[in-house]
Amino acid sequence: MSFTLAIIGRPNVGKSTLFNRLVGKRLALVDDQPGVTRDLREGAARLGDLRFTVVDTAGLEDATDDSLQGRMRRLTERAVEMADICLFLIDARAGVTASDEGLADILRKRGTHVILGANKAEGRAGEAGLLDAYGLGLGEPLRLSAEHGEGMDELYHILRPLAEGFEERAEADAPATDIDVSEDGDAPDHTPSAAKPLQVAVIGRPNAGKSTLINKILGEDRLLTGPEAGITRDSISLTLDWMGTPTRIFDTAGMRKKARVVDKVEKLSVADGLRAVRFAEVVVVLLDAAIPFESQDLRIADFAETEGRAVVVAVNKWDIEEEKQDKLKELRYKFEKLLPQLRGAPMVTVSAKTGKGLDRLHDAILRAHDIWNRRVGTAKLNQWLEAMVTAHPPPAPGGKRIKLRYMTQAKIRPPGFVVMCSHPEDLPAAYTRYLVNGLREAFDMPGTPIRMFMRSQN
Ligand code: GDP
Ligand code: GDP
């Protein structure tokens, strides 16, 4: 066994269900000494090619109400002691309860590695609880459904790099995988790995030059002679080494052209664009310099922001532009006016036809991806928050000043922050914008969508 994972959580959040899913029939009820480990179930778990021991704090259901809290705490502490990694489950449908907060305190104090899981998150019923979970200060909650097996790929991708840190890795000749952990999920993984190509979508209205751009990136010769070694192509994407960066490009133009739909091309390409956005980490919005920022471009760019993707705007056909300086001014002005939500996102001019500017496009994509993945330390954040609040205190509705107490970065991809706050419902949206814009400047995060969650703490 390479490591031990403890499933922690109050009764009824789904610990046993998850335990059973990980262990299957490989249950090994080990120690049966009364009062020692009777309440801790242990089993041999499998997830993809990972083999580990899983410990579950079962038996809590038998506790009487008044002794429950104490027992839960003792059991949890024992499980934490045994574990290398804790998977702390909450019930996303029920939201965060006082018991959850108590357990979270124990886990934070112990300083063990904690993965926060929001269980019962299938469908939409768990969304509020998922948001709530950020407020526990244990990082980004992993969306799980133990009952339906959802989130197991993500759990694998989180455990995998951690498992590598523990000695005695499972043998390489381990049996075949139980769970499909293919890399082709609908959204990027929680944990980026070096081997994984950067996922880029090139979107834009018909004739913006998407095919030309992708062909240029690929190299025209290659396209004529078919994909060469190192380039793989499926119906929707192609993977290549782009100036030293393993890159997977979602080719919406190719999709559309394959569909051979002449009518309603506009409509179809919007749908393709939206689909590609979901796949991508970085979205390149390709504009035709002659007709920039049309409603379709705006819609897709806005959708990319809503979906939390990093965005790079590329203005194409720059080779035929004569008044380049004036044009650039006009574009910058329109960009700020029409897409304020993408403030600071890079805009680069390119010619897909001649290849001019593609190196700058490449660099802008890498930088956007880097910002999208950025983490800011808690100490720095709180120093910054204090300065922001001093410079411009939040309002005091009804004479009571709203207090912003503490903040932490809860997630990346895109960066998300949780601010503990008294009466968050009274905090004006303008104040949140002040903080978001301030964050962008102070920590050099232009362009990327930034999420800011206000959580109640009086
Ligand atoms: P434990 O007390 O934490 O071990 O929780 P259990 O595993 O016994 O689950 C408590 C209840 O929640 C059971 O009725 C499960 O069927 C249900 N449950 C567990 N996981 C899920 C899930 O992912 N979705 C939903 N909707 N129900 C779940
Ligand atoms: P798509 O529909 O977005 O895939 O656009 P295409 O790649 O098919 O390009 C549409 C038209 O614009 C074609 O006639 C291209 O030759 C032309 N085009 C694309 N990029 C450029 C460019 O950078 N400069 C010029 N002058 N024409 C371009």
Short mmCIF file of C-alpha atoms and ligand atoms in Angstrom, two decimals:
data_model
loop_
_atom_site.label_atom_id
_atom_site.label_comp_id
_atom_site.label_asym_id
_atom_site.label_seq_id
_atom_site.Cartn_x
_atom_site.Cartn_y
_atom_site.Cartn_z
CA MET A 1 0.00 0.00 0.00
CA SER A 2 1.40 3.31 -0.95
CA PHE A 3 -0.54 5.63 1.34
CA THR A 4 -3.54 5.85 3.62
CA LEU A 5 -6.54 8.00 2.86
CA ALA A 6 -9.01 8.76 5.66
CA ILE A 7 -12.56 9.70 4.77
CA ILE A 8 -13.66 12.26 7.33
CA GLY A 9 -17.06 13.82 7.79
CA ARG A 10 -20.11 14.02 9.97
CA PRO A 11 -22.71 11.24 9.76
CA ASN A 12 -24.76 10.92 6.61
CA VAL A 13 -22.55 12.86 4.23
CA GLY A 14 -21.85 9.71 2.24
CA LYS A 15 -18.60 8.37 3.72
CA SER A 16 -19.63 4.72 3.60
CA THR A 17 -20.98 5.09 0.10
CA LEU A 18 -17.64 6.48 -1.05
CA PHE A 19 -15.73 3.91 0.97
CA ASN A 20 -17.68 1.11 -0.70
CA ARG A 21 -17.09 2.61 -4.10
CA LEU A 22 -13.32 2.79 -3.54
CA VAL A 23 -13.02 -0.58 -1.86
CA GLY A 24 -15.61 -2.62 -3.70
CA LYS A 25 -15.45 -6.14 -2.34
CA ARG A 26 -11.90 -5.78 -1.11
CA LEU A 27 -13.01 -4.92 2.36
CA ALA A 28 -10.65 -5.92 5.11
CA LEU A 29 -12.17 -5.31 8.49
CA VAL A 30 -8.89 -5.48 10.31
CA ASP A 31 -8.80 -4.66 13.91
CA ASP A 32 -11.71 -5.66 16.03
CA GLN A 33 -10.48 -4.69 19.46
CA PRO A 34 -13.27 -2.94 21.33
CA GLY A 35 -12.68 0.73 21.78
CA VAL A 36 -9.58 0.82 19.66
CA THR A 37 -10.35 0.65 15.99
CA ARG A 38 -13.77 -0.91 16.06
CA ASP A 39 -15.28 2.26 14.72
CA LEU A 40 -12.71 2.66 12.02
CA ARG A 41 -13.20 0.59 8.93
CA GLU A 42 -10.21 -0.07 6.78
CA GLY A 43 -10.14 -1.36 3.23
CA ALA A 44 -7.89 -1.83 0.22
CA ALA A 45 -8.87 0.81 -2.28
CA ARG A 46 -8.32 1.13 -5.97
CA LEU A 47 -8.66 4.14 -8.16
CA GLY A 48 -7.28 3.87 -11.65
CA ASP A 49 -3.75 2.55 -11.18
CA LEU A 50 -3.54 3.80 -7.61
CA ARG A 51 -3.60 1.31 -4.73
CA PHE A 52 -4.02 2.61 -1.21
CA THR A 53 -5.60 2.01 2.16
CA VAL A 54 -8.81 3.80 2.91
CA VAL A 55 -10.08 4.39 6.43
CA ASP A 56 -13.65 5.36 7.16
CA THR A 57 -15.05 6.57 10.46
CA ALA A 58 -18.01 4.22 10.41
CA GLY A 59 -20.08 3.42 13.45
CA LEU A 60 -20.91 7.01 14.26
CA GLU A 61 -24.52 6.37 13.41
CA ASP A 62 -24.78 4.27 16.56
CA ALA A 63 -23.81 7.10 18.83
CA THR A 64 -26.46 8.77 20.91
CA ASP A 65 -27.00 12.42 20.23
CA ASP A 66 -25.36 13.92 23.27
CA SER A 67 -22.18 11.93 22.91
CA LEU A 68 -22.01 12.29 19.18
CA GLN A 69 -19.91 15.43 18.96
CA GLY A 70 -17.25 14.11 21.31
CA ARG A 71 -17.10 10.71 19.66
CA MET A 72 -16.96 12.26 16.25
CA ARG A 73 -14.04 14.41 17.29
CA ARG A 74 -12.12 11.53 18.87
CA LEU A 75 -12.72 9.24 15.94
CA THR A 76 -11.74 11.91 13.48
CA GLU A 77 -8.53 12.60 15.35
CA ARG A 78 -7.67 8.93 15.34
CA ALA A 79 -8.39 8.61 11.64
CA VAL A 80 -6.32 11.71 10.93
CA GLU A 81 -3.42 10.20 12.87
CA MET A 82 -3.50 7.08 10.73
CA ALA A 83 -3.79 8.93 7.47
CA ASP A 84 -1.38 10.44 5.03
CA ILE A 85 -4.17 12.30 3.30
CA CYS A 86 -7.66 13.20 4.53
CA LEU A 87 -10.66 13.39 2.30
CA PHE A 88 -13.08 15.61 4.15
CA LEU A 89 -16.63 15.19 2.91
CA ILE A 90 -19.51 17.58 3.29
CA ASP A 91 -23.03 17.13 1.97
CA ALA A 92 -23.37 19.68 -0.83
CA ARG A 93 -27.16 19.43 -0.62
CA ALA A 94 -27.24 20.27 3.05
CA GLY A 95 -24.56 22.98 2.84
CA VAL A 96 -21.93 23.57 5.50
CA THR A 97 -23.16 22.84 9.03
CA ALA A 98 -21.71 23.63 12.46
CA SER A 99 -20.46 20.03 12.71
CA ASP A 100 -18.64 20.41 9.42
CA GLU A 101 -17.00 23.58 10.68
CA GLY A 102 -15.90 21.82 13.86
CA LEU A 103 -14.26 19.04 11.88
CA ALA A 104 -12.68 21.53 9.51
CA ASP A 105 -11.07 23.21 12.52
CA ILE A 106 -9.53 19.94 13.63
CA LEU A 107 -8.20 19.29 10.15
CA ARG A 108 -6.75 22.76 9.78
CA LYS A 109 -5.01 22.50 13.14
CA ARG A 110 -3.55 19.12 12.35
CA GLY A 111 -1.97 20.49 9.23
CA THR A 112 -2.42 17.21 7.35
CA HIS A 113 -3.08 17.22 3.68
CA VAL A 114 -6.80 17.72 3.20
CA ILE A 115 -8.88 17.24 0.09
CA LEU A 116 -12.27 18.84 0.50
CA GLY A 117 -15.08 16.89 -1.17
CA ALA A 118 -18.60 18.22 -1.69
CA ASN A 119 -20.62 15.04 -2.00
CA LYS A 120 -24.13 14.51 -3.36
CA ALA A 121 -23.25 17.12 -5.96
CA GLU A 122 -24.88 15.35 -8.87
CA GLY A 123 -27.32 17.56 -10.75
CA ARG A 124 -27.83 21.13 -9.65
CA ALA A 125 -29.02 20.63 -6.10
CA GLY A 126 -25.50 20.78 -4.72
CA GLU A 127 -24.40 24.09 -6.18
CA ALA A 128 -25.10 26.33 -3.21
CA GLY A 129 -23.36 23.90 -0.86
CA LEU A 130 -20.40 23.76 -3.20
CA LEU A 131 -19.99 27.52 -2.97
CA ASP A 132 -20.43 27.40 0.78
CA ALA A 133 -17.61 24.90 0.98
CA TYR A 134 -15.08 27.50 -0.18
CA GLY A 135 -15.70 29.26 3.10
CA LEU A 136 -14.18 26.38 5.06
CA GLY A 137 -10.76 27.61 4.04
CA LEU A 138 -9.66 24.17 2.91
CA GLY A 139 -9.16 25.03 -0.70
CA GLU A 140 -11.24 24.29 -3.73
CA PRO A 141 -13.99 21.77 -3.07
CA LEU A 142 -14.02 18.75 -5.29
CA ARG A 143 -17.44 18.01 -6.69
CA LEU A 144 -18.36 14.42 -5.92
CA SER A 145 -21.25 12.05 -6.13
CA ALA A 146 -20.28 8.91 -4.26
CA GLU A 147 -23.54 7.32 -5.20
CA HIS A 148 -23.25 7.99 -8.92
CA GLY A 149 -19.49 7.76 -9.19
CA GLU A 150 -19.05 11.35 -10.34
CA GLY A 151 -15.82 13.17 -9.59
CA MET A 152 -13.73 10.01 -9.41
CA ASP A 153 -11.50 11.10 -12.31
CA GLU A 154 -10.81 14.38 -10.56
CA LEU A 155 -10.12 12.61 -7.29
CA TYR A 156 -7.64 10.43 -9.12
CA HIS A 157 -5.90 13.43 -10.62
CA ILE A 158 -5.59 15.03 -7.20
CA LEU A 159 -4.36 11.88 -5.47
CA ARG A 160 -1.95 10.85 -8.16
CA PRO A 161 0.73 13.51 -7.66
CA LEU A 162 0.33 13.24 -3.88
CA ALA A 163 0.74 9.48 -4.05
CA GLU A 164 4.02 9.96 -5.84
CA GLY A 165 5.32 11.69 -2.79
CA PHE A 166 4.91 8.59 -0.67
CA GLU A 167 7.39 5.79 -0.80
CA GLU A 168 6.51 2.24 -1.74
CA ARG A 169 4.55 3.13 -4.77
CA ALA A 170 2.26 0.41 -6.06
CA GLU A 171 3.99 -1.89 -8.50
CA ALA A 172 3.88 -0.84 -12.09
CA ASP A 173 2.45 -4.19 -13.09
CA ALA A 174 -0.71 -3.57 -11.07
CA PRO A 175 -3.93 -5.01 -12.49
CA ALA A 176 -5.95 -3.18 -15.07
CA THR A 177 -7.77 -0.02 -14.09
CA ASP A 178 -11.26 -0.10 -12.70
CA ILE A 179 -12.14 3.42 -13.47
CA ASP A 180 -11.66 5.27 -16.67
CA VAL A 181 -9.28 8.09 -16.01
CA SER A 182 -8.84 9.23 -19.58
CA GLU A 183 -7.73 12.80 -20.07
CA ASP A 184 -10.66 13.68 -22.26
CA GLY A 185 -13.06 14.98 -19.66
CA ASP A 186 -15.33 17.92 -20.30
CA ALA A 187 -13.29 20.36 -18.32
CA PRO A 188 -9.63 20.79 -17.50
CA ASP A 189 -8.34 18.90 -14.50
CA HIS A 190 -7.81 20.34 -11.07
CA THR A 191 -4.13 19.65 -11.13
CA PRO A 192 -2.17 20.50 -14.25
CA SER A 193 0.57 18.03 -15.02
CA ALA A 194 3.62 18.79 -17.02
CA ALA A 195 2.85 16.09 -19.56
CA LYS A 196 -0.54 17.45 -20.38
CA PRO A 197 -0.73 19.72 -23.39
CA LEU A 198 -1.99 23.24 -23.05
CA GLN A 199 -5.60 23.26 -24.22
CA VAL A 200 -6.40 26.10 -26.58
CA ALA A 201 -9.55 26.90 -28.53
CA VAL A 202 -9.50 29.28 -31.47
CA ILE A 203 -12.92 30.78 -31.90
CA GLY A 204 -14.34 33.57 -34.00
CA ARG A 205 -16.89 34.35 -36.65
CA PRO A 206 -16.80 32.60 -40.01
CA ASN A 207 -14.00 33.92 -42.24
CA ALA A 208 -12.10 35.46 -39.34
CA GLY A 209 -9.23 33.22 -40.42
CA LYS A 210 -9.34 30.35 -37.94
CA SER A 211 -8.42 27.64 -40.45
CA THR A 212 -5.68 29.78 -41.91
CA LEU A 213 -4.28 30.42 -38.44
CA ILE A 214 -4.30 26.79 -37.40
CA ASN A 215 -2.77 25.72 -40.68
CA LYS A 216 -0.05 28.30 -40.26
CA ILE A 217 0.68 27.06 -36.74
CA LEU A 218 0.86 23.52 -38.03
CA GLY A 219 3.02 24.47 -40.98
CA GLU A 220 1.51 24.33 -44.42
CA ASP A 221 3.69 21.54 -45.74
CA ARG A 222 2.59 19.26 -43.01
CA LEU A 223 -1.02 19.85 -43.76
CA LEU A 224 -0.54 19.06 -47.44
CA THR A 225 1.24 15.83 -46.71
CA GLY A 226 -0.95 14.85 -43.80
CA PRO A 227 -0.11 14.92 -40.15
CA GLU A 228 3.45 13.98 -39.36
CA ALA A 229 4.96 12.33 -36.34
CA GLY A 230 4.28 14.41 -33.29
CA ILE A 231 1.00 15.73 -34.55
CA THR A 232 -2.16 13.84 -33.80
CA ARG A 233 -5.53 14.82 -35.00
CA ASP A 234 -8.99 13.69 -34.07
CA SER A 235 -12.30 15.08 -35.19
CA ILE A 236 -12.17 18.09 -32.93
CA SER A 237 -8.61 18.72 -31.96
CA LEU A 238 -5.01 18.44 -32.94
CA THR A 239 -2.05 18.09 -30.67
CA LEU A 240 1.33 19.44 -31.60
CA ASP A 241 4.48 20.94 -30.31
CA TRP A 242 4.04 24.66 -30.86
CA MET A 243 7.36 26.45 -30.44
CA GLY A 244 8.31 24.07 -27.66
CA THR A 245 4.89 24.03 -25.97
CA PRO A 246 2.85 20.82 -26.20
CA THR A 247 -0.46 22.27 -27.32
CA ARG A 248 -3.85 20.84 -28.06
CA ILE A 249 -5.89 23.08 -30.32
CA PHE A 250 -9.63 22.73 -30.69
CA ASP A 251 -10.41 23.35 -34.28
CA THR A 252 -13.92 24.75 -34.54
CA ALA A 253 -13.43 25.79 -38.15
CA GLY A 254 -12.50 22.25 -39.07
CA MET A 255 -15.57 20.96 -37.33
CA ARG A 256 -17.82 23.32 -39.17
CA LYS A 257 -16.28 22.64 -42.54
CA LYS A 258 -16.58 18.93 -41.97
CA ALA A 259 -20.26 19.32 -41.20
CA ARG A 260 -20.69 20.76 -44.71
CA VAL A 261 -23.50 22.94 -43.58
CA VAL A 262 -23.90 25.91 -45.84
CA ASP A 263 -27.00 27.42 -44.30
CA LYS A 264 -27.14 28.66 -40.79
CA VAL A 265 -23.39 28.70 -40.67
CA GLU A 266 -23.42 31.54 -38.20
CA LYS A 267 -25.60 29.69 -35.79
CA LEU A 268 -23.68 26.48 -36.00
CA SER A 269 -20.34 28.14 -35.50
CA VAL A 270 -21.58 29.79 -32.32
CA ALA A 271 -22.55 26.39 -30.96
CA ASP A 272 -19.13 25.00 -31.93
CA GLY A 273 -17.47 27.95 -30.29
CA LEU A 274 -19.31 27.43 -27.03
CA ARG A 275 -18.39 23.77 -27.03
CA ALA A 276 -14.75 24.54 -27.67
CA VAL A 277 -14.70 27.05 -24.81
CA ARG A 278 -15.72 24.33 -22.39
CA PHE A 279 -12.79 22.20 -23.50
CA ALA A 280 -10.19 24.91 -23.41
CA GLU A 281 -7.96 26.41 -20.80
CA VAL A 282 -7.11 29.40 -22.93
CA VAL A 283 -9.57 30.77 -25.47
CA VAL A 284 -8.22 32.75 -28.42
CA VAL A 285 -10.92 35.07 -29.75
CA LEU A 286 -9.89 35.67 -33.34
CA LEU A 287 -11.23 38.90 -34.82
CA ASP A 288 -11.19 40.08 -38.39
CA ALA A 289 -9.54 43.51 -38.24
CA ALA A 290 -11.98 44.81 -40.83
CA ILE A 291 -15.07 43.85 -38.79
CA PRO A 292 -13.99 43.56 -35.16
CA PHE A 293 -16.14 42.99 -32.10
CA GLU A 294 -19.30 41.88 -33.85
CA SER A 295 -22.08 40.57 -31.64
CA GLN A 296 -21.02 36.98 -32.21
CA ASP A 297 -17.46 37.72 -31.10
CA LEU A 298 -18.76 39.47 -28.02
CA ARG A 299 -21.04 36.60 -27.12
CA ILE A 300 -18.30 34.02 -27.27
CA ALA A 301 -15.80 36.18 -25.40
CA ASP A 302 -18.38 36.78 -22.69
CA PHE A 303 -19.14 33.09 -22.51
CA ALA A 304 -15.43 32.32 -22.11
CA GLU A 305 -15.31 34.71 -19.17
CA THR A 306 -18.43 33.23 -17.60
CA GLU A 307 -16.95 29.77 -17.92
CA GLY A 308 -13.81 31.00 -16.22
CA ARG A 309 -11.38 30.56 -19.11
CA ALA A 310 -8.31 32.67 -19.79
CA VAL A 311 -8.86 34.80 -22.88
CA VAL A 312 -6.49 36.19 -25.49
CA VAL A 313 -7.83 38.45 -28.21
CA ALA A 314 -6.08 38.14 -31.57
CA VAL A 315 -6.79 40.65 -34.31
CA ASN A 316 -6.23 38.95 -37.65
CA LYS A 317 -5.54 40.11 -41.22
CA TRP A 318 -3.26 42.82 -39.87
CA ASP A 319 -1.28 42.58 -43.12
CA ILE A 320 -4.00 44.41 -45.05
CA GLU A 321 -4.49 47.13 -42.44
CA GLU A 322 -3.09 50.44 -43.61
CA GLU A 323 -3.62 52.81 -40.73
CA LYS A 324 -2.23 50.48 -38.13
CA GLN A 325 -1.75 53.02 -35.33
CA ASP A 326 -5.24 54.50 -35.60
CA LYS A 327 -6.78 51.11 -35.93
CA LEU A 328 -5.05 49.86 -32.83
CA LYS A 329 -6.36 52.81 -30.84
CA GLU A 330 -9.87 52.20 -32.05
CA LEU A 331 -9.64 48.48 -31.19
CA ARG A 332 -8.35 49.16 -27.68
CA TYR A 333 -11.14 51.63 -27.08
CA LYS A 334 -13.82 49.21 -28.33
CA PHE A 335 -12.37 46.35 -26.35
CA GLU A 336 -12.55 48.31 -23.08
CA LYS A 337 -16.06 49.54 -23.79
CA LEU A 338 -17.55 46.30 -25.03
CA LEU A 339 -15.76 43.73 -22.88
CA PRO A 340 -15.08 45.40 -19.52
CA GLN A 341 -15.27 42.00 -17.84
CA LEU A 342 -12.04 41.04 -19.61
CA ARG A 343 -10.14 44.11 -18.51
CA GLY A 344 -6.47 43.80 -19.21
CA ALA A 345 -6.74 40.69 -21.36
CA PRO A 346 -3.97 40.67 -23.97
CA MET A 347 -4.76 41.83 -27.47
CA VAL A 348 -2.27 40.91 -30.16
CA THR A 349 -2.28 41.66 -33.85
CA VAL A 350 -1.50 38.82 -36.22
CA SER A 351 -1.53 37.80 -39.81
CA ALA A 352 -2.52 34.19 -40.13
CA LYS A 353 -1.65 34.45 -43.78
CA THR A 354 1.95 35.64 -43.43
CA GLY A 355 2.57 34.23 -39.96
CA LYS A 356 3.50 37.62 -38.59
CA GLY A 357 2.72 38.00 -34.89
CA LEU A 358 2.27 34.30 -34.19
CA ASP A 359 5.23 34.28 -31.83
CA ARG A 360 3.58 37.06 -29.83
CA LEU A 361 0.32 35.14 -29.85
CA HIS A 362 2.14 32.08 -28.51
CA ASP A 363 3.69 34.11 -25.71
CA ALA A 364 0.41 35.80 -24.82
CA ILE A 365 -1.29 32.39 -24.54
CA LEU A 366 1.43 31.07 -22.24
CA ARG A 367 1.28 34.14 -20.07
CA ALA A 368 -2.54 34.02 -19.85
CA HIS A 369 -2.33 30.37 -18.85
CA ASP A 370 0.25 31.18 -16.23
CA ILE A 371 -1.91 33.92 -14.69
CA TRP A 372 -4.92 31.62 -14.76
CA ASN A 373 -2.94 29.15 -12.65
CA ARG A 374 -1.51 31.71 -10.25
CA ARG A 375 -1.62 31.35 -6.47
CA VAL A 376 -1.24 34.23 -4.07
CA GLY A 377 -0.09 33.48 -0.53
CA THR A 378 -2.53 34.09 2.31
CA ALA A 379 -0.23 36.41 4.25
CA LYS A 380 0.29 38.65 1.25
CA LEU A 381 -3.40 38.67 0.48
CA ASN A 382 -4.34 39.76 3.96
CA GLN A 383 -1.76 42.53 4.03
CA TRP A 384 -3.17 43.71 0.78
CA LEU A 385 -6.78 43.45 2.02
CA GLU A 386 -5.97 45.55 5.05
CA ALA A 387 -4.44 48.26 2.88
CA MET A 388 -7.43 48.24 0.52
CA VAL A 389 -9.90 48.52 3.39
CA THR A 390 -7.92 51.34 5.00
CA ALA A 391 -7.69 53.24 1.73
CA HIS A 392 -11.37 52.88 1.05
CA PRO A 393 -13.47 51.40 3.89
CA PRO A 394 -16.60 49.44 3.04
CA PRO A 395 -19.90 51.24 3.63
CA ALA A 396 -21.80 51.20 6.92
CA PRO A 397 -25.44 50.53 6.10
CA GLY A 398 -27.62 51.58 9.02
CA GLY A 399 -24.57 52.85 10.86
CA LYS A 400 -22.97 49.42 11.12
CA ARG A 401 -19.73 49.13 9.24
CA ILE A 402 -19.31 45.97 7.16
CA LYS A 403 -16.14 44.25 8.28
CA LEU A 404 -13.88 42.35 5.93
CA ARG A 405 -11.94 40.10 8.25
CA TYR A 406 -9.82 37.71 6.34
CA MET A 407 -9.28 36.34 2.88
CA THR A 408 -7.72 33.39 1.19
CA GLN A 409 -7.31 32.08 -2.32
CA ALA A 410 -9.62 29.10 -2.55
CA LYS A 411 -8.93 28.02 -6.09
CA ILE A 412 -7.02 28.49 -9.31
CA ARG A 413 -8.01 27.96 -12.96
CA PRO A 414 -9.37 30.65 -12.70
CA PRO A 415 -8.21 32.29 -9.48
CA GLY A 416 -10.99 32.38 -6.87
CA PHE A 417 -10.88 34.16 -3.51
CA VAL A 418 -12.99 33.90 -0.40
CA VAL A 419 -13.42 36.92 1.84
CA MET A 420 -14.82 36.43 5.34
CA CYS A 421 -17.12 39.31 5.90
CA SER A 422 -19.84 40.56 8.23
CA HIS A 423 -23.15 41.01 6.38
CA PRO A 424 -21.93 40.08 2.90
CA GLU A 425 -25.45 40.60 1.61
CA ASP A 426 -25.09 44.34 2.27
CA LEU A 427 -21.76 44.72 0.53
CA PRO A 428 -22.32 46.62 -2.73
CA ALA A 429 -21.21 44.99 -5.96
CA ALA A 430 -19.09 48.07 -6.61
CA TYR A 431 -16.98 47.24 -3.56
CA THR A 432 -16.37 43.73 -4.82
CA ARG A 433 -15.33 45.21 -8.16
CA TYR A 434 -12.95 47.54 -6.32
CA LEU A 435 -11.35 44.51 -4.71
CA VAL A 436 -11.20 42.47 -7.91
CA ASN A 437 -9.63 45.31 -9.87
CA GLY A 438 -7.22 45.97 -7.03
CA LEU A 439 -6.22 42.30 -6.96
CA ARG A 440 -5.53 42.35 -10.67
CA GLU A 441 -3.15 45.24 -10.28
CA ALA A 442 -1.48 44.29 -7.03
CA PHE A 443 -0.78 40.70 -8.03
CA ASP A 444 -0.36 41.18 -11.75
CA MET A 445 -3.35 39.17 -12.91
CA PRO A 446 -4.69 41.07 -15.92
CA GLY A 447 -7.24 39.50 -18.19
CA THR A 448 -8.02 36.33 -16.35
CA PRO A 449 -11.48 35.93 -14.85
CA ILE A 450 -11.29 36.43 -11.09
CA ARG A 451 -13.90 34.98 -8.77
CA MET A 452 -14.58 36.60 -5.43
CA PHE A 453 -16.83 34.96 -2.88
CA MET A 454 -18.05 36.87 0.16
CA ARG A 455 -18.74 34.60 3.09
CA SER A 456 -20.61 35.51 6.20
CA GLN A 457 -18.66 35.67 9.44
CA ASN A 458 -19.79 38.02 12.17
P1 GDP B 1 -22.07 8.21 6.11
O1 GDP B 1 -22.89 8.24 7.33
O2 GDP B 1 -21.29 9.46 5.97
O3 GDP B 1 -21.25 6.99 5.95
O4 GDP B 1 -23.12 8.27 4.88
P2 GDP B 1 -23.68 7.10 3.97
O5 GDP B 1 -22.67 6.64 3.00
O6 GDP B 1 -24.32 6.07 4.84
O7 GDP B 1 -24.78 7.90 3.16
C1 GDP B 1 -25.84 8.58 3.78
C2 GDP B 1 -26.99 8.72 2.82
O8 GDP B 1 -26.63 9.57 1.73
C3 GDP B 1 -27.41 7.40 2.18
O9 GDP B 1 -28.82 7.38 2.08
C4 GDP B 1 -26.77 7.43 0.81
O10 GDP B 1 -27.49 6.67 -0.11
C5 GDP B 1 -26.82 8.91 0.49
N1 GDP B 1 -25.75 9.29 -0.43
C6 GDP B 1 -24.45 8.96 -0.37
N2 GDP B 1 -23.76 9.49 -1.42
C7 GDP B 1 -24.68 10.17 -2.14
C8 GDP B 1 -24.60 10.93 -3.35
O11 GDP B 1 -23.56 11.09 -3.99
N3 GDP B 1 -25.74 11.53 -3.79
C9 GDP B 1 -26.92 11.40 -3.12
N4 GDP B 1 -27.97 12.03 -3.62
N5 GDP B 1 -27.03 10.66 -2.00
C10 GDP B 1 -25.92 10.06 -1.51
P1 GDP B 2 -12.42 30.64 -40.92
O1 GDP B 2 -13.80 30.57 -41.47
O2 GDP B 2 -12.40 31.43 -39.65
O3 GDP B 2 -11.75 29.31 -40.76
O4 GDP B 2 -11.56 31.50 -41.94
P2 GDP B 2 -10.54 31.03 -43.06
O5 GDP B 2 -9.26 30.60 -42.44
O6 GDP B 2 -11.21 30.09 -43.98
O7 GDP B 2 -10.22 32.41 -43.77
C1 GDP B 2 -11.24 33.18 -44.43
C2 GDP B 2 -10.60 34.05 -45.50
O8 GDP B 2 -9.73 35.03 -44.93
C3 GDP B 2 -9.74 33.26 -46.47
O9 GDP B 2 -9.94 33.77 -47.75
C4 GDP B 2 -8.33 33.53 -45.99
O10 GDP B 2 -7.38 33.45 -47.03
C5 GDP B 2 -8.45 34.94 -45.48
N1 GDP B 2 -7.44 35.21 -44.43
C6 GDP B 2 -7.27 34.50 -43.30
N2 GDP B 2 -6.26 35.05 -42.57
C7 GDP B 2 -5.82 36.12 -43.25
C8 GDP B 2 -4.79 37.11 -43.01
O11 GDP B 2 -4.09 37.10 -41.99
N3 GDP B 2 -4.63 38.07 -43.93
C9 GDP B 2 -5.40 38.12 -45.07
N4 GDP B 2 -5.16 39.11 -45.91
N5 GDP B 2 -6.36 37.22 -45.31
C10 GDP B 2 -6.57 36.23 -44.44
#
